[in-house]
Amino acid sequence: MDINFMKIALDLAKKGEGQVSPNPLVGAVIVKDAKIIGKGYHKEFGKNHAEINAILDAKDPLLGATMYVTLEPCTVFKKTPPCVDRIIKEGFKRVVIAQKDPNQAINGNGIKRLKNAGIDVEVGILGEEACKLNAFYNYNMKTKKPFISIKAAMTFDGKIADMRGESKWITSEDSRNLGMYLRFIHDAILVGAETIRHDNPHLDIRGYEKKRPYYKIIISKKLYIPENLNVFKTSGETIIFCGKDADQISIKNLEDRGVIVFQNKTSSNIDADFIRNKLFEKGIGSILIEGGASVFANFIEPNAINRMYLFYAPIIFGKGVSAFGKITPRYINNPMKLDICEYKRIGTDFFVQGEVCSPD
Amino acid sequence: MDINFMKIALDLAKKGEGQVSPNPLVGAVIVKDAKIIGKGYHKEFGKNHAEINAILDAKDPLLGATMYVTLEPCTVFKKTPPCVDRIIKEGFKRVVIAQKDPNQAINGNGIKRLKNAGIDVEVGILGEEACKLNAFYNYNMKTKKPFISIKAAMTFDGKIADMRGESKWITSEDSRNLGMYLRFIHDAILVGAETIRHDNPHLDIRGYEKKRPYYKIIISKKLYIPENLNVFKTSGETIIFCGKDADQISIKNLEDRGVIVFQNKTSSNIDADFIRNKLFEKGIGSILIEGGASVFANFIEPNAINRMYLFYAPIIFGKGVSAFGKITPRYINNPMKLDICEYKRIGTDFFVQGEVCSPD
């Protein structure tokens, strides 16, 4: 019974995808006499939390009811008052929680406060599912770094472009639609300068209405960036990273056009940590890296990748640009490993989602 | 109703996999008063055909019965007398056939003879499934060439070996078991000299009892083959292809050990056609090529490959040996394409089976 209600709460939470970051996804269900009397989820950053939406949705009196909520209710004043106070005030008898909040400001305090108020509290029902759902948030809270995913569309032989560098339309339309969804659920999309110069992508999100600020990030050591790029024409903010060799006039020109420029003043390279830190400071909790091979290597080598989304199209190029060909070789006794979350056929392509296993 | 009985006949036919080549896989079901009264399949090359086995299996009288058979009954004396004569003799009323026999000696003659004897004949029920089942045989009959498959076990980035050439155990045990089944259903396994020298594989079939002659084929231009290879110790016949530079003493030595040696006397190379022709003459109807990259390219470039079995393990090597890295580049507007028959998760790996699309 508890599991069924929590499952509904988790499904509700998922509806907030793409809209609540850097907040977590949360869903809540209110049950009285084994009947659902209220449902809610966190719909948009800064707006009501799931618990409050469920309370507002309920038509029957709440005294003695049970709340199923996917994450520990908050105890802090931020954009909204603490949910814990409201739950206590409404006279709930029992609160079932899937996951303890990893945020240090809350972590266990919500549970303690509910218990002290005489409410029965149960924690861990579908806890694993809840943790998966909030993988980005949990990682952010734990490490103070953005969660980083790689998306690569390849041929069956692992090539992201042919020998001439052509890479558009390797995978099918269905795969590209899923690619849009992946952009939607992340806070930012990141590509390298070569990808920008060669493919001139829009880096926009088609088919989804995103209400959160949305970032398009380019890495360009020397800032050789043409002026008429498509990326400057689409909505969302553009951030460019450059190294110490980039000239100040180019930086000034870009800034005048509204682009945010971060320069690594100590090196001509821009390492993954520099990027992670700057972006996390800007409130970016998740990044989708779309290429190319140099950028992949730049993040994979220092072990800065959390997840991979790999699309394979049923074609073979022979020689071409290997997705991971710029990574220092790993050997059979110590390869880079992925924990597979999903294998899925998408039209004629196949799709894999895996979490990168940290070394050791 | 017809479809259900034919489905049973097809399942029976499949039981002969690995045992009947160069004959086709055939299954037969005899039905009277909507009840199955006899079942049979072609179990072993040279033994009874499916129709005869079904007739022998039947306990009730056959007069007026219907036979469902996956392939047109034969009209020729070979190892066994023509099935058509027996069907007519037993007084069958109706014969339902999935696929017309592509063998020019039969092709339609069986159907004609049955009709002339006053039997109702229907052709094409589950015809597509029957054609798929006998892909090897159909191709053999049409082209007088063996059907050639590639099996490659790769990392997620398309590597069949790491930078040092290590390639053992990339994929999981479950994948390797499926690999054994693939060996079992083909008449021969083929590898290059580098694979033989580096990996020293047994090229045997573990977990399946194969009653047909079984060939282990090595391609070695100069015949630099160590004497103590594992491949010489396992059952089955060994065939080695060499070019004109191979010395006669080496050839003699190998032949003295029971190895069949085919030398291309006009070139130091051994092209795919030379190999296909020699092997087809020896009665080999299907070949599984297991590596390495040079051999793959040697067959892919002249478009001699019919099918690919690709296994992907959730690991990444970065730089390494690309499965198809020795193929002349194909471009995005004209890549080599596969028609996907199957995507399947196998433990932590995934598996793809696809038919190579010929470049029209």
XYZ file of C-alpha atoms in Angstrom:
720
model
C 0.000 0.000 0.000
C 2.708 2.465 1.056
C 4.671 1.488 -2.035
C 1.752 2.162 -4.362
C 1.140 5.642 -2.981
C 4.845 6.464 -3.048
C 4.997 5.294 -6.664
C 2.296 7.848 -7.496
C 4.235 10.541 -5.634
C 7.364 9.679 -7.636
C 5.464 9.897 -10.918
C 4.196 13.300 -9.861
C 7.703 14.446 -8.929
C 8.987 13.533 -12.391
C 6.539 16.025 -13.916
C 8.715 18.849 -12.613
C 11.700 17.738 -14.725
C 13.567 20.598 -16.339
C 11.680 23.257 -14.338
C 12.803 23.177 -10.716
C 16.607 23.114 -10.717
C 18.570 23.793 -8.551
C 15.710 22.555 -6.363
C 15.000 18.821 -6.240
C 12.092 17.087 -7.943
C 9.445 16.324 -5.338
C 5.978 14.776 -5.442
C 3.452 14.359 -2.628
C 0.251 12.390 -2.144
C -2.167 12.775 0.771
C -4.125 9.687 1.839
C -6.998 9.336 4.283
C -8.955 6.115 4.887
C -6.888 4.453 2.140
C -8.083 7.026 -0.381
C -6.044 9.717 -2.102
C -7.475 13.105 -1.165
C -4.717 15.388 -2.461
C -1.826 15.361 -4.927
C 0.911 17.825 -5.735
C 4.402 18.304 -7.071
C 7.032 20.977 -7.227
C 6.226 22.569 -10.561
C 8.622 25.452 -10.878
C 11.617 26.881 -9.062
C 10.587 29.455 -6.472
C 6.960 28.320 -6.464
C 5.131 26.120 -3.919
C 6.773 22.888 -2.849
C 5.056 19.562 -3.505
C 3.737 19.229 0.038
C 1.988 22.592 -0.119
C 0.518 21.870 -3.540
C -0.865 18.560 -2.252
C -2.339 20.277 0.822
C -3.949 22.965 -1.358
C -5.293 20.258 -3.664
C -7.000 18.343 -0.832
C -10.720 18.855 -0.436
C -11.271 16.788 2.728
C -9.974 17.822 6.192
C -6.341 16.841 6.712
C -6.468 16.005 10.412
C -5.251 12.446 10.847
C -4.184 12.014 7.220
C -0.969 10.453 5.880
C 1.389 12.300 3.550
C 3.590 10.399 1.094
C 6.419 12.618 -0.043
C 9.431 11.667 -2.176
C 11.894 13.854 -0.256
C 12.197 14.874 3.370
C 10.088 18.042 3.919
C 12.166 21.206 4.265
C 12.830 23.104 7.483
C 14.247 26.286 6.040
C 12.942 29.609 4.817
C 14.073 30.172 1.232
C 11.694 31.220 -1.536
C 8.892 29.599 0.492
C 8.318 28.926 4.231
C 9.305 25.497 5.694
C 6.959 22.657 4.673
C 7.509 20.920 8.006
C 5.663 23.699 9.878
C 2.679 23.447 7.582
C 2.493 19.630 7.877
C 2.538 19.887 11.673
C -0.035 22.680 11.646
C -2.456 20.702 9.449
C -2.493 17.816 11.934
C -1.080 14.998 9.799
C -0.863 11.697 11.660
C 1.812 10.044 9.551
C 4.445 11.110 7.018
C 6.082 8.563 4.696
C 9.312 9.794 3.101
C 11.224 8.127 0.248
C 14.556 9.911 0.620
C 16.261 11.927 3.350
C 17.297 15.339 2.000
C 21.058 15.337 1.320
C 21.085 19.132 1.699
C 23.159 19.743 4.856
C 20.792 22.497 5.969
C 17.933 19.982 6.210
C 19.441 16.474 6.306
C 17.400 14.775 9.032
C 16.122 17.977 10.655
C 12.795 17.705 8.872
C 12.339 14.140 10.093
C 13.341 15.094 13.637
C 10.937 18.048 13.745
C 8.019 15.914 12.503
C 8.770 13.209 15.080
C 9.069 15.756 17.875
C 5.602 16.967 16.927
C 4.276 13.466 17.563
C 3.892 12.482 13.901
C 4.678 8.879 12.813
C 7.510 9.116 10.311
C 8.733 6.379 8.012
C 11.769 6.874 5.764
C 13.096 4.825 2.826
C 9.988 3.574 0.980
C 11.166 3.479 -2.678
C 14.237 5.331 -1.487
C 16.395 4.012 -4.294
C 13.974 5.197 -6.976
C 13.786 8.604 -5.306
C 17.586 8.867 -5.273
C 17.751 8.001 -8.970
C 15.134 10.594 -9.785
C 17.163 13.290 -8.046
C 20.591 12.148 -9.199
C 21.518 15.692 -10.253
C 20.369 17.301 -6.977
C 21.904 14.619 -4.765
C 25.244 14.978 -6.520
C 25.088 18.776 -6.232
C 24.405 18.617 -2.507
C 27.120 16.051 -1.881
C 29.924 17.593 -3.942
C 29.022 21.237 -4.594
C 29.651 20.545 -8.280
C 27.335 20.283 -11.278
C 26.316 16.814 -12.469
C 27.858 16.261 -15.890
C 26.450 14.057 -18.655
C 27.832 13.252 -22.083
C 25.544 12.788 -25.046
C 27.114 11.193 -28.102
C 25.446 10.099 -31.337
C 27.631 7.492 -32.997
C 27.810 4.943 -35.746
C 28.017 1.245 -34.846
C 31.784 1.618 -34.994
C 31.889 4.428 -32.453
C 32.366 7.345 -34.856
C 30.781 10.747 -34.216
C 31.793 12.141 -37.604
C 33.090 10.841 -40.905
C 36.615 11.507 -42.214
C 35.584 14.941 -43.478
C 34.169 15.848 -40.068
C 30.535 15.584 -41.173
C 28.390 14.640 -38.210
C 24.876 15.872 -38.795
C 22.070 13.337 -38.995
C 24.036 10.270 -37.978
C 21.117 9.158 -35.829
C 17.397 9.114 -36.610
C 14.730 11.707 -35.896
C 13.431 9.685 -32.932
C 16.891 9.730 -31.398
C 17.192 13.456 -31.991
C 13.855 13.981 -30.234
C 15.177 12.123 -27.211
C 18.253 14.351 -27.498
C 15.954 17.384 -27.096
C 14.479 15.871 -23.949
C 18.002 15.403 -22.575
C 18.727 19.080 -23.237
C 15.478 19.966 -21.488
C 16.247 18.109 -18.257
C 19.739 19.602 -17.918
C 20.459 23.204 -16.909
C 23.058 23.745 -19.608
C 24.377 22.368 -22.888
C 28.102 22.475 -23.508
C 30.074 22.106 -26.752
C 33.587 22.786 -27.944
C 34.693 25.501 -30.338
C 35.275 23.032 -33.163
C 31.701 21.808 -32.931
C 30.469 25.386 -32.881
C 32.580 26.384 -35.902
C 31.898 23.238 -37.904
C 28.259 22.405 -37.156
C 27.032 25.859 -36.075
C 24.335 24.298 -33.845
C 21.431 26.308 -32.418
C 21.746 24.598 -29.022
C 18.084 25.315 -28.472
C 15.394 23.068 -27.017
C 12.669 22.196 -29.468
C 9.473 20.466 -28.351
C 9.696 21.388 -24.661
C 8.760 24.574 -22.859
C 11.473 25.311 -20.338
C 10.638 27.898 -17.713
C 14.058 27.882 -16.026
C 17.065 29.947 -17.155
C 18.886 27.917 -19.696
C 22.558 28.099 -20.624
C 24.504 27.410 -23.803
C 28.155 26.928 -23.018
C 31.060 27.015 -25.437
C 34.666 26.171 -24.711
C 37.060 28.070 -26.944
C 40.649 28.403 -25.776
C 41.516 31.318 -28.050
C 38.022 32.669 -28.594
C 38.063 32.154 -32.364
C 34.302 32.436 -32.569
C 32.526 33.691 -35.698
C 30.060 36.514 -35.047
C 27.056 35.078 -36.796
C 26.728 31.803 -34.955
C 23.238 30.347 -34.613
C 23.838 29.923 -30.904
C 23.707 33.748 -30.502
C 20.260 33.856 -32.119
C 18.419 31.385 -29.897
C 16.970 32.039 -26.453
C 18.862 31.236 -23.267
C 22.106 32.706 -21.988
C 25.446 32.037 -23.652
C 28.588 31.423 -21.604
C 32.005 31.110 -23.204
C 35.142 29.797 -21.524
C 38.523 30.850 -22.835
C 42.161 30.551 -21.825
C 44.733 33.230 -21.036
C 45.678 33.648 -24.729
C 42.241 34.972 -25.695
C 42.454 38.668 -26.441
C 40.633 41.255 -24.376
C 38.984 42.894 -27.385
C 37.238 39.673 -28.333
C 36.129 39.231 -24.742
C 34.812 42.789 -24.636
C 32.961 42.349 -27.935
C 31.268 39.202 -26.725
C 30.356 40.749 -23.392
C 28.870 43.736 -25.205
C 26.585 41.285 -26.975
C 25.408 39.868 -23.664
C 27.644 36.816 -23.597
C 29.161 35.821 -20.264
C 32.882 35.148 -20.677
C 34.981 33.247 -18.156
C 38.703 33.460 -18.798
C 41.230 31.141 -17.222
C 43.932 33.750 -16.616
C 46.639 31.345 -15.533
C 46.657 28.857 -18.400
C 45.847 28.565 -22.111
C 43.923 25.426 -21.227
C 40.563 25.384 -19.533
C 40.374 22.461 -17.210
C 37.221 20.652 -16.151
C 37.455 21.869 -12.572
C 37.645 25.523 -13.579
C 34.486 25.032 -15.647
C 32.648 23.021 -13.009
C 33.332 25.572 -10.306
C 32.365 28.626 -12.358
C 29.159 27.016 -13.551
C 28.122 25.770 -10.147
C 28.606 29.293 -8.782
C 26.156 30.469 -11.460
C 23.543 28.035 -10.132
C 23.976 25.430 -12.866
C 23.323 22.002 -11.390
C 23.560 19.843 -14.505
C 25.395 20.024 -17.819
C 24.895 18.040 -21.006
C 28.102 17.852 -23.037
C 27.380 17.224 -26.695
C 30.870 17.150 -28.200
C 33.225 16.977 -29.775
C 35.900 14.403 -29.079
C 38.346 16.896 -27.500
C 35.768 18.203 -25.072
C 34.718 14.654 -24.174
C 38.346 13.826 -23.386
C 38.809 17.082 -21.470
C 36.113 15.993 -19.023
C 36.580 12.217 -19.058
C 40.289 12.250 -18.296
C 39.979 14.079 -14.950
C 37.017 11.816 -14.172
C 34.538 14.690 -14.256
C 31.740 12.789 -16.034
C 28.804 11.309 -14.139
C 26.627 9.876 -16.870
C 26.661 8.938 -20.542
C 23.808 8.914 -23.022
C 24.984 7.037 -26.097
C 23.040 6.722 -29.333
C 24.164 4.197 -31.948
C 22.956 4.322 -35.557
C 23.131 1.134 -37.684
C 25.809 2.477 -39.996
C 29.553 2.028 -40.226
C 32.064 4.639 -41.361
C 35.320 2.703 -41.130
C 37.896 5.408 -40.493
C 36.362 8.538 -38.985
C 36.277 10.609 -35.794
C 36.079 8.310 -32.766
C 33.838 9.651 -29.998
C 36.404 8.755 -27.383
C 39.510 8.649 -29.552
C 41.173 11.535 -27.742
C 41.153 9.856 -24.372
C 44.475 8.471 -23.160
C 44.242 4.701 -23.715
C 42.663 2.638 -20.964
C 43.549 -1.022 -20.857
C 41.512 -4.198 -20.684
C 42.448 -4.763 -17.042
C 41.411 -1.225 -16.109
C 38.930 0.207 -18.612
C 36.540 3.026 -17.969
C 33.283 1.339 -16.911
C 29.626 2.237 -17.057
C 26.777 0.967 -14.892
C 23.936 0.519 -17.339
C 20.604 2.067 -16.389
C 18.855 1.568 -19.679
C 19.172 -0.086 -23.080
C 16.442 0.970 -25.469
C 15.691 0.614 -29.147
C 14.734 3.929 -30.725
C 13.503 3.389 -34.263
C 16.469 1.893 -36.064
C 18.968 3.196 -33.499
C 19.732 1.975 -30.046
C 20.208 4.033 -26.959
C 22.190 3.380 -23.818
C 22.199 5.295 -20.562
C 24.911 4.479 -18.070
C 26.441 6.012 -14.967
C 30.198 6.299 -15.059
C 31.779 4.141 -12.356
C 34.377 6.092 -10.455
C 37.785 4.444 -10.453
C 38.259 2.112 -7.481
C -5.411 -21.936 -38.152
C -2.975 -22.489 -41.044
C -0.686 -19.912 -39.447
C -0.680 -21.680 -36.090
C 0.256 -25.038 -37.583
C 2.928 -23.471 -39.778
C 4.356 -21.703 -36.719
C 4.756 -25.113 -35.072
C 6.425 -26.457 -38.226
C 8.859 -23.503 -38.186
C 9.732 -24.106 -34.544
C 10.419 -27.742 -35.402
C 12.602 -26.737 -38.352
C 14.734 -24.544 -36.095
C 15.653 -27.607 -34.025
C 17.859 -28.767 -36.885
C 20.122 -25.702 -36.626
C 23.788 -26.512 -36.973
C 23.144 -30.120 -38.087
C 21.726 -30.126 -41.616
C 23.876 -27.823 -43.741
C 24.199 -27.640 -46.712
C 20.586 -28.836 -46.608
C 17.903 -26.382 -45.514
C 16.155 -26.392 -42.147
C 12.700 -27.918 -42.597
C 9.842 -28.748 -40.257
C 6.542 -30.511 -40.993
C 3.254 -30.987 -39.171
C 0.441 -33.345 -40.232
C -3.102 -32.325 -39.335
C -6.361 -34.274 -39.578
C -9.721 -33.032 -38.299
C -7.979 -29.945 -36.928
C -5.718 -32.111 -34.780
C -1.986 -32.642 -35.107
C -1.327 -36.336 -35.751
C 2.345 -36.203 -36.770
C 5.380 -33.936 -36.409
C 8.872 -34.058 -37.806
C 11.909 -32.068 -38.796
C 15.125 -32.574 -40.700
C 17.469 -33.592 -37.909
C 20.717 -34.350 -39.621
C 22.298 -34.049 -43.043
C 21.760 -37.228 -45.075
C 18.991 -38.486 -42.807
C 15.209 -38.396 -43.378
C 13.648 -35.129 -44.484
C 11.054 -33.428 -42.292
C 8.086 -34.715 -44.325
C 9.150 -38.337 -43.919
C 9.810 -37.923 -40.201
C 6.319 -36.437 -39.767
C 4.759 -39.298 -41.754
C 6.636 -41.897 -39.666
C 5.556 -40.084 -36.502
C 1.843 -40.211 -37.418
C -0.224 -42.880 -35.734
C -3.553 -42.261 -37.521
C -4.129 -43.029 -41.249
C -2.891 -40.204 -43.484
C -5.548 -40.426 -46.198
C -7.204 -37.023 -46.490
C -4.792 -35.295 -44.095
C -3.092 -31.904 -44.492
C 0.666 -31.449 -44.355
C 2.208 -28.136 -43.218
C 5.796 -27.946 -44.355
C 8.164 -24.971 -44.138
C 9.817 -25.628 -47.511
C 8.574 -27.014 -50.808
C 8.915 -30.830 -50.732
C 11.780 -32.135 -52.851
C 11.481 -33.917 -56.184
C 15.001 -35.238 -56.481
C 16.873 -38.339 -55.476
C 19.889 -37.358 -53.357
C 20.659 -38.982 -50.023
C 16.945 -39.824 -49.736
C 14.130 -40.397 -52.269
C 11.858 -37.460 -53.275
C 9.392 -36.445 -50.557
C 6.803 -35.464 -53.154
C 6.325 -39.123 -54.217
C 5.728 -40.215 -50.647
C 3.210 -37.430 -49.982
C 1.257 -38.382 -53.090
C 1.419 -42.062 -52.200
C 0.076 -41.496 -48.677
C -3.043 -39.800 -50.058
C -2.676 -36.322 -48.543
C -5.539 -34.004 -49.446
C -3.783 -30.713 -48.910
C -0.211 -29.425 -48.580
C 0.538 -25.993 -47.108
C 4.026 -24.703 -47.884
C 5.756 -21.664 -46.334
C 8.527 -21.159 -48.881
C 9.184 -22.304 -52.441
C 12.557 -24.064 -52.664
C 15.107 -21.684 -54.248
C 17.162 -24.711 -55.356
C 16.944 -24.610 -59.163
C 16.575 -28.409 -59.309
C 13.303 -28.178 -57.377
C 12.060 -24.572 -57.548
C 8.339 -25.017 -58.230
C 8.567 -28.612 -59.487
C 7.476 -30.015 -56.150
C 4.435 -27.755 -56.101
C 3.577 -28.659 -59.700
C 3.857 -32.416 -59.079
C 1.636 -32.203 -56.001
C -0.990 -30.191 -57.884
C -0.885 -32.580 -60.834
C -1.656 -35.396 -58.410
C -4.847 -33.549 -57.421
C -3.593 -32.255 -54.072
C -4.642 -28.765 -52.871
C -1.451 -26.749 -52.517
C -1.077 -23.414 -50.782
C 2.239 -21.532 -50.784
C 3.427 -18.544 -48.768
C 1.952 -18.998 -45.284
C 4.616 -17.454 -42.986
C 6.817 -17.323 -46.063
C 8.864 -14.427 -44.735
C 9.660 -16.237 -41.480
C 10.640 -19.344 -43.434
C 12.986 -17.305 -45.646
C 14.630 -15.762 -42.585
C 15.105 -19.163 -41.018
C 16.896 -20.420 -44.110
C 18.856 -17.256 -44.864
C 22.075 -19.250 -45.288
C 20.526 -21.864 -47.617
C 18.593 -19.323 -49.661
C 21.726 -17.261 -50.219
C 23.724 -20.376 -51.150
C 21.130 -21.423 -53.736
C 20.842 -17.948 -55.200
C 24.531 -17.067 -55.446
C 26.541 -20.303 -55.169
C 28.543 -18.618 -52.427
C 28.736 -19.169 -48.686
C 26.780 -16.823 -46.434
C 29.261 -14.761 -44.440
C 28.710 -13.290 -40.978
C 30.967 -11.146 -38.838
C 31.022 -11.520 -35.076
C 32.718 -8.700 -33.188
C 32.922 -8.144 -29.433
C 33.575 -4.474 -28.767
C 33.738 -1.801 -26.139
C 31.175 1.012 -26.199
C 33.665 2.982 -28.272
C 33.956 0.309 -30.954
C 37.308 -1.180 -29.906
C 38.024 -4.906 -30.225
C 41.336 -4.673 -28.381
C 43.171 -2.209 -26.195
C 46.333 -0.362 -27.280
C 48.482 -3.377 -26.390
C 46.307 -5.658 -28.511
C 44.649 -7.351 -25.541
C 41.184 -8.499 -26.516
C 40.168 -11.421 -24.348
C 37.157 -11.034 -22.069
C 35.930 -7.711 -23.333
C 32.375 -9.027 -23.188
C 30.622 -11.018 -20.467
C 30.211 -14.771 -20.088
C 26.599 -14.578 -21.308
C 27.770 -12.890 -24.490
C 30.477 -15.494 -24.969
C 27.857 -18.244 -24.618
C 25.828 -16.643 -27.385
C 29.090 -16.529 -29.347
C 29.301 -20.326 -29.030
C 25.793 -20.672 -30.414
C 26.803 -18.516 -33.378
C 29.749 -20.826 -34.029
C 27.404 -23.804 -33.791
C 24.943 -22.552 -36.419
C 27.662 -21.740 -38.962
C 29.640 -24.335 -40.927
C 32.976 -22.662 -40.338
C 34.783 -20.125 -38.163
C 37.357 -17.872 -39.774
C 40.105 -15.748 -38.214
C 43.220 -13.962 -39.381
C 46.815 -14.927 -38.659
C 47.286 -12.069 -36.227
C 44.365 -13.260 -34.132
C 45.728 -16.810 -34.220
C 49.220 -15.690 -33.201
C 48.128 -13.214 -30.564
C 45.102 -14.862 -28.949
C 45.797 -18.507 -29.838
C 42.063 -19.342 -29.791
C 40.749 -22.936 -29.704
C 38.028 -22.136 -32.247
C 35.998 -24.969 -30.779
C 32.306 -25.095 -29.963
C 31.579 -25.520 -26.301
C 28.081 -26.298 -25.041
C 26.680 -27.652 -28.314
C 26.984 -31.071 -29.892
C 27.597 -30.548 -33.588
C 27.156 -33.624 -35.769
C 28.203 -31.949 -39.026
C 31.784 -31.538 -40.233
C 33.072 -28.348 -38.791
C 35.832 -26.133 -40.156
C 38.338 -23.805 -38.557
C 39.738 -21.432 -41.149
C 42.840 -19.289 -40.853
C 44.028 -16.653 -43.289
C 47.782 -16.267 -43.249
C 49.413 -14.649 -46.265
C 52.918 -15.920 -45.558
C 51.976 -18.920 -43.441
C 53.827 -17.718 -40.352
C 51.920 -20.102 -38.141
C 53.400 -21.464 -34.889
C 53.255 -25.262 -34.610
C 51.645 -25.562 -31.212
C 48.496 -23.586 -31.811
C 45.425 -24.570 -29.814
C 43.431 -24.663 -33.032
C 45.378 -27.809 -34.083
C 44.362 -29.581 -30.881
C 40.575 -29.215 -31.089
C 38.173 -31.293 -33.170
C 37.012 -30.225 -36.632
C 39.054 -29.724 -39.785
C 41.518 -26.882 -40.183
C 41.840 -24.985 -43.464
C 44.534 -22.395 -44.041
C 44.639 -19.860 -46.869
C 47.973 -18.413 -47.948
C 49.333 -16.261 -50.743
C 51.970 -17.019 -53.364
C 54.827 -16.011 -51.028
C 54.159 -18.867 -48.614
C 56.890 -21.464 -48.909
C 56.184 -24.984 -50.046
C 57.888 -26.614 -47.056
C 55.504 -24.896 -44.657
C 52.581 -25.967 -46.805
C 53.859 -29.560 -46.901
C 54.374 -29.609 -43.127
C 50.854 -28.414 -42.493
C 49.366 -30.844 -44.971
C 51.277 -33.671 -43.289
C 49.502 -32.724 -40.093
C 46.132 -33.013 -41.791
C 45.595 -29.321 -42.462
C 44.013 -28.357 -45.780
C 45.997 -25.560 -47.396
C 44.679 -23.359 -50.202
C 47.331 -21.191 -51.820
C 46.566 -18.236 -54.026
C 49.307 -18.811 -56.574
C 48.846 -15.551 -58.440
C 49.028 -13.005 -55.626
C 50.462 -12.489 -52.181
C 47.017 -11.355 -51.131
C 44.065 -13.647 -50.578
C 40.926 -11.945 -51.713
C 37.435 -12.614 -50.405
C 36.285 -14.180 -53.662
C 39.101 -16.711 -53.728
C 38.149 -17.752 -50.198
C 34.411 -17.818 -50.856
C 34.792 -19.971 -53.932
C 37.183 -22.499 -52.396
C 35.036 -22.870 -49.301
C 31.792 -23.232 -51.190
C 33.379 -25.974 -53.287
C 34.141 -27.772 -50.017
C 30.462 -27.694 -49.102
C 30.717 -24.833 -46.608
C 27.487 -22.850 -46.699
C 28.102 -20.376 -43.891
C 31.140 -18.753 -42.294
C 31.480 -16.838 -39.053
C 34.359 -14.373 -39.187
C 35.631 -13.545 -35.719
C 38.462 -11.121 -36.466
C 40.633 -9.269 -36.488
C 40.264 -5.813 -37.989
C 42.270 -6.654 -41.167
C 40.155 -9.707 -41.935
C 36.960 -7.740 -41.313
C 38.138 -5.120 -43.805
C 39.238 -7.784 -46.289
C 35.655 -9.037 -46.501
C 33.726 -5.804 -45.940
C 35.486 -3.795 -48.645
C 34.482 -6.100 -51.539
C 30.994 -6.247 -49.997
C 31.294 -9.941 -49.165
C 29.556 -9.734 -45.769
C 25.914 -10.699 -45.319
C 25.351 -10.300 -41.624
C 26.875 -8.784 -38.505
C 26.605 -9.925 -34.916
C 27.907 -7.130 -32.722
C 28.407 -7.337 -28.970
C 29.047 -4.181 -26.967
C 30.438 -4.219 -23.434
C 29.860 -1.191 -21.161
C 33.506 -0.168 -21.083
C 35.549 2.446 -22.920
C 39.181 2.118 -23.966
C 39.792 5.494 -25.580
C 42.534 4.782 -28.101
C 42.637 1.100 -29.103
C 42.011 -1.234 -32.041
C 38.836 -0.182 -33.868
C 36.778 -3.133 -35.111
C 36.274 -1.469 -38.456
C 39.224 0.896 -38.429
C 40.880 -0.742 -41.421
C 37.980 -0.137 -43.760
C 38.417 2.639 -46.299
C 36.370 5.556 -44.934
C 32.688 5.659 -45.813
C 30.988 9.027 -45.638
C 27.835 10.270 -43.975
C 25.994 10.493 -47.285
C 26.940 6.924 -48.194
C 27.760 4.868 -45.114
C 27.679 1.111 -44.888
C 24.209 0.299 -43.547
C 22.682 -2.522 -41.550
C 19.078 -3.672 -41.410
C 18.541 -4.484 -37.774
C 16.981 -7.867 -36.985
C 17.527 -7.813 -33.265
C 18.648 -5.624 -30.383
C 19.018 -7.561 -27.165
C 20.432 -6.952 -23.714
C 22.716 -9.765 -22.594
C 23.672 -9.342 -18.962
C 25.522 -6.036 -18.864
C 26.311 -6.120 -22.603
C 24.088 -5.423 -25.542
C 23.841 -7.410 -28.712
C 22.854 -6.387 -32.206
C 22.145 -8.562 -35.217
C 21.851 -6.848 -38.564
C 21.888 -7.791 -42.240
C 24.293 -5.781 -44.331
C 22.421 -3.761 -46.935
C 24.017 -4.212 -50.330
C 24.908 -0.922 -51.977
C 22.282 -1.454 -54.724
